[in-house]
Short mmCIF file of C-alpha atoms in Angstrom, two decimals:
data_model
loop_
_atom_site.label_atom_id
_atom_site.label_comp_id
_atom_site.label_asym_id
_atom_site.label_seq_id
_atom_site.Cartn_x
_atom_site.Cartn_y
_atom_site.Cartn_z
CA UNK A 1 18.20 -17.86 8.93
CA UNK A 2 17.02 -20.31 11.32
CA UNK A 3 15.92 -23.40 10.11
CA UNK A 4 12.56 -23.07 8.01
CA UNK A 5 9.82 -26.07 8.24
CA UNK A 6 7.04 -23.79 6.58
CA UNK A 7 6.58 -20.75 4.35
CA UNK A 8 3.94 -18.04 4.08
CA UNK A 9 3.40 -16.30 1.03
CA UNK A 10 1.58 -13.09 0.13
CA UNK A 11 0.09 -12.61 -2.93
CA UNK A 12 -0.04 -9.26 -4.41
CA UNK A 13 3.56 -8.35 -5.25
CA UNK A 14 4.79 -11.16 -4.19
CA UNK A 15 3.35 -14.20 -6.82
CA UNK A 16 0.96 -11.39 -8.60
CA UNK A 17 2.29 -8.35 -9.94
CA UNK A 18 -0.10 -5.09 -8.87
CA UNK A 19 -0.07 -1.61 -9.31
CA UNK A 20 -2.12 0.53 -7.17
CA UNK A 21 -1.56 3.53 -9.54
CA UNK A 22 -3.83 2.00 -12.26
CA UNK A 23 -6.84 1.87 -9.91
CA UNK A 24 -6.13 5.17 -8.89
CA UNK A 25 -6.35 6.40 -12.62
CA UNK A 26 -9.17 4.32 -13.11
CA UNK A 27 -11.21 5.65 -10.63
CA UNK A 28 -10.15 9.06 -10.86
CA UNK A 29 -11.44 8.83 -14.80
CA UNK A 30 -14.96 7.58 -13.14
CA UNK A 31 -14.64 10.88 -10.76
CA UNK A 32 -13.41 9.28 -7.76
CA UNK A 33 -10.48 12.07 -7.27
CA UNK A 34 -9.47 11.24 -3.59
CA UNK A 35 -8.81 7.19 -4.23
CA UNK A 36 -5.89 7.08 -2.60
CA UNK A 37 -7.19 8.43 0.92
CA UNK A 38 -9.53 5.47 0.56
CA UNK A 39 -7.18 2.67 -0.41
CA UNK A 40 -3.63 2.16 -1.10
CA UNK A 41 -1.02 -0.22 -0.50
CA UNK A 42 -0.80 1.10 3.19
CA UNK A 43 -4.11 2.31 3.99
CA UNK A 44 -7.40 1.05 3.99
CA UNK A 45 -10.58 2.83 5.17
CA UNK A 46 -13.29 1.67 6.94
CA UNK A 47 -15.05 0.36 3.78
CA UNK A 48 -12.24 -1.32 2.15
CA UNK A 49 -11.18 -2.94 5.28
CA UNK A 50 -14.94 -4.26 5.63
CA UNK A 51 -14.43 -5.59 1.94
CA UNK A 52 -11.13 -7.62 2.90
CA UNK A 53 -12.90 -8.92 6.10
CA UNK A 54 -16.27 -10.36 4.18
CA UNK A 55 -18.93 -7.86 3.62
CA UNK A 56 -21.22 -8.75 0.79
CA UNK A 57 -20.24 -7.50 -2.63
CA UNK A 58 -23.61 -5.79 -3.71
CA UNK A 59 -23.49 -3.43 -0.25
CA UNK A 60 -19.89 -2.81 -0.88
CA UNK A 61 -20.71 -0.83 -4.56
CA UNK A 62 -23.47 0.61 -2.61
CA UNK A 63 -21.34 1.79 0.02
CA UNK A 64 -19.06 3.58 -2.70
CA UNK A 65 -21.76 5.03 -4.41
CA UNK A 66 -23.17 6.50 -1.24
CA UNK A 67 -19.25 7.28 -0.16
CA UNK A 68 -18.15 8.90 -3.24
CA UNK A 69 -21.51 10.36 -4.25
CA UNK A 70 -21.32 9.41 -7.76
CA UNK A 71 -23.90 7.01 -9.68
CA UNK A 72 -21.50 4.57 -10.98
CA UNK A 73 -22.56 1.12 -12.23
CA UNK A 74 -21.69 -2.24 -10.45
CA UNK A 75 -19.62 -3.15 -13.66
CA UNK A 76 -17.58 0.33 -13.27
CA UNK A 77 -16.63 -0.03 -9.59
CA UNK A 78 -15.71 -3.55 -10.38
CA UNK A 79 -13.39 -2.99 -13.37
CA UNK A 80 -11.69 -0.05 -12.08
CA UNK A 81 -11.07 -1.76 -8.54
CA UNK A 82 -9.56 -4.80 -10.76
CA UNK A 83 -7.39 -2.61 -12.81
CA UNK A 84 -4.67 -2.95 -10.08
CA UNK A 85 -4.33 -6.66 -10.90
CA UNK A 86 -1.60 -7.68 -13.39
CA UNK A 87 0.16 -10.87 -14.34
CA UNK A 88 1.05 -13.67 -11.91
CA UNK A 89 4.91 -13.83 -11.82
CA UNK A 90 5.25 -17.14 -13.99
CA UNK A 91 9.02 -18.09 -12.68
CA UNK A 92 8.23 -17.26 -8.96
CA UNK A 93 5.30 -19.78 -9.64
CA UNK A 94 7.49 -22.51 -11.27
CA UNK A 95 9.20 -22.83 -8.09
CA UNK A 96 6.68 -23.33 -5.54
CA UNK A 97 6.27 -26.87 -6.46
CA UNK A 98 9.80 -27.42 -6.01
CA UNK A 99 9.38 -25.69 -2.51
CA UNK A 100 6.33 -27.75 -1.43
CA UNK A 101 8.65 -30.70 -1.83
CA UNK A 102 11.12 -29.19 1.06
CA UNK A 103 8.16 -27.42 2.87
CA UNK A 104 4.67 -26.73 3.85
CA UNK A 105 3.44 -24.23 1.88
CA UNK A 106 0.63 -21.52 2.50
CA UNK A 107 -0.70 -18.09 1.36
CA UNK A 108 -2.02 -15.70 3.34
CA UNK A 109 -3.63 -12.64 1.31
CA UNK A 110 -5.29 -9.44 2.33
CA UNK A 111 -7.88 -9.55 -0.73
CA UNK A 112 -11.68 -9.56 -1.77
CA UNK A 113 -14.43 -11.47 -3.58
CA UNK A 114 -13.80 -9.07 -6.78
CA UNK A 115 -10.54 -9.65 -6.88
CA UNK A 116 -10.44 -13.33 -5.99
CA UNK A 117 -12.82 -14.17 -8.85
CA UNK A 118 -10.38 -11.67 -11.21
CA UNK A 119 -6.98 -13.51 -10.44
CA UNK A 120 -8.42 -17.07 -10.24
CA UNK A 121 -10.08 -16.76 -13.74
CA UNK A 122 -6.18 -15.18 -15.15
CA UNK A 123 -4.48 -18.00 -13.71
CA UNK A 124 -7.20 -20.59 -15.33
CA UNK A 125 -6.22 -18.97 -18.72
CA UNK A 126 -3.04 -19.86 -18.20
CA UNK A 127 -4.07 -23.37 -18.77
CA UNK A 128 -2.77 -25.25 -15.50
CA UNK A 129 -4.20 -28.37 -14.62
CA UNK A 130 -4.95 -27.47 -11.31
CA UNK A 131 -6.62 -24.17 -9.59
CA UNK A 132 -4.60 -21.75 -7.80
CA UNK A 133 -5.23 -22.65 -4.36
CA UNK A 134 -3.85 -26.34 -5.08
CA UNK A 135 0.01 -24.92 -5.30
CA UNK A 136 -0.31 -24.50 -1.60
CA UNK A 137 -1.18 -27.13 1.23
CA UNK A 138 -3.77 -24.40 2.10
CA UNK A 139 -4.59 -21.13 0.95
CA UNK A 140 -6.23 -18.17 3.33
CA UNK A 141 -7.98 -15.12 1.84
CA UNK A 142 -8.63 -12.26 4.33
CA UNK A 143 -12.55 -11.94 3.36
CA UNK A 144 -13.23 -15.58 3.65
CA UNK A 145 -11.46 -16.08 7.47
CA UNK A 146 -12.31 -12.45 8.49
CA UNK A 147 -8.97 -11.67 9.35
CA UNK A 148 -6.54 -9.44 7.43
CA UNK A 149 -3.08 -8.52 7.83
CA UNK A 150 -1.06 -6.66 9.67
CA UNK A 151 -3.61 -7.98 12.34
CA UNK A 152 -1.86 -10.60 14.80
CA UNK A 153 -5.09 -12.53 14.62
CA UNK A 154 -4.40 -13.20 10.83
CA UNK A 155 -1.10 -14.56 11.61
CA UNK A 156 -2.27 -16.52 14.35
CA UNK A 157 -5.22 -17.89 12.42
CA UNK A 158 -2.86 -20.25 9.73
CA UNK A 159 -0.04 -20.50 12.59
CA UNK A 160 -2.62 -22.24 15.06
CA UNK A 161 -4.59 -23.67 12.07
CA UNK A 162 -1.69 -25.83 11.13
CA UNK A 163 0.37 -25.87 14.43
CA UNK A 164 2.99 -24.19 13.02
CA UNK A 165 5.77 -23.06 15.15
CA UNK A 166 6.75 -19.22 14.40
CA UNK A 167 10.11 -19.65 14.69
CA UNK A 168 10.32 -22.53 12.30
CA UNK A 169 7.93 -20.52 10.09
CA UNK A 170 8.98 -17.91 6.99
CA UNK A 171 6.68 -15.22 5.90
CA UNK A 172 7.28 -13.37 2.67
CA UNK A 173 5.24 -10.31 1.82
CA UNK A 174 6.38 -6.96 0.16
CA UNK A 175 4.47 -4.84 2.87
CA UNK A 176 6.43 -3.58 5.63
CA UNK A 177 3.71 -3.01 7.92
CA UNK A 178 2.74 -6.84 7.20
CA UNK A 179 6.53 -8.06 7.86
CA UNK A 180 6.95 -5.89 10.93
CA UNK A 181 3.55 -7.51 12.33
CA UNK A 182 4.81 -11.04 11.62
CA UNK A 183 8.14 -10.48 13.01
CA UNK A 184 6.56 -9.19 16.29
CA UNK A 185 5.02 -12.82 16.66
CA UNK A 186 8.46 -14.30 16.12
CA UNK A 187 8.04 -15.36 12.64
CA UNK A 188 10.74 -15.02 10.15
CA UNK A 189 10.68 -12.40 7.29
CA UNK A 190 11.36 -11.63 4.03
CA UNK A 191 10.50 -8.21 2.91
CA UNK A 192 10.28 -8.63 -0.66
CA UNK A 193 11.64 -5.25 -2.35
CA UNK A 194 10.61 -3.73 -5.74
CA UNK A 195 13.21 -5.96 -8.33
CA UNK A 196 13.50 -9.14 -5.59
CA UNK A 197 11.99 -12.36 -6.74
CA UNK A 198 10.86 -15.25 -4.67
CA UNK A 199 12.92 -18.11 -7.10
CA UNK A 200 15.99 -15.44 -6.48
CA UNK A 201 15.85 -16.30 -2.82
CA UNK A 202 17.95 -19.25 -2.54
CA UNK A 203 15.05 -21.15 -0.29
#
């Protein structure tokens, strides 16, 4: 690995455990039998892409009801959608202050306002003095910047915002699609496979 000056982290599957099967199961219980064709780790349909790039939460609920043909409440959709969110990886979070003493740290996550509210709520329950975003020099969420991975524009948003050199920037993500997109821009990458942990990378 070349010299690294900045690290860009993904969130789900890197610092926060997630399980897409739990959301699939929750929606199936509500009568949505084809959820994986709408959203999974490697694919999002137009509705979920809009959700991850800033569509209004209430509009998402309405369009989800229209697309599925089901009379679900906002709360039913929200809870099933949040089911994939599990626990923060506390050992991985604990190493971030150490890494921040050596590197610039950034977060770039494909997410949405529904998930953001939920994982920030869970982080607050850990009793930390700072909020989650304060672990990084800056945190970027797709629905707030209007850009999502693996689009090159999402990575370029962070690179340009902080004048980062791709050659000295490391990107850590659990999705091969995102890893390949970052590598195509000259960014160094670590594909965090199942069982791998940030704190074990020797950074």
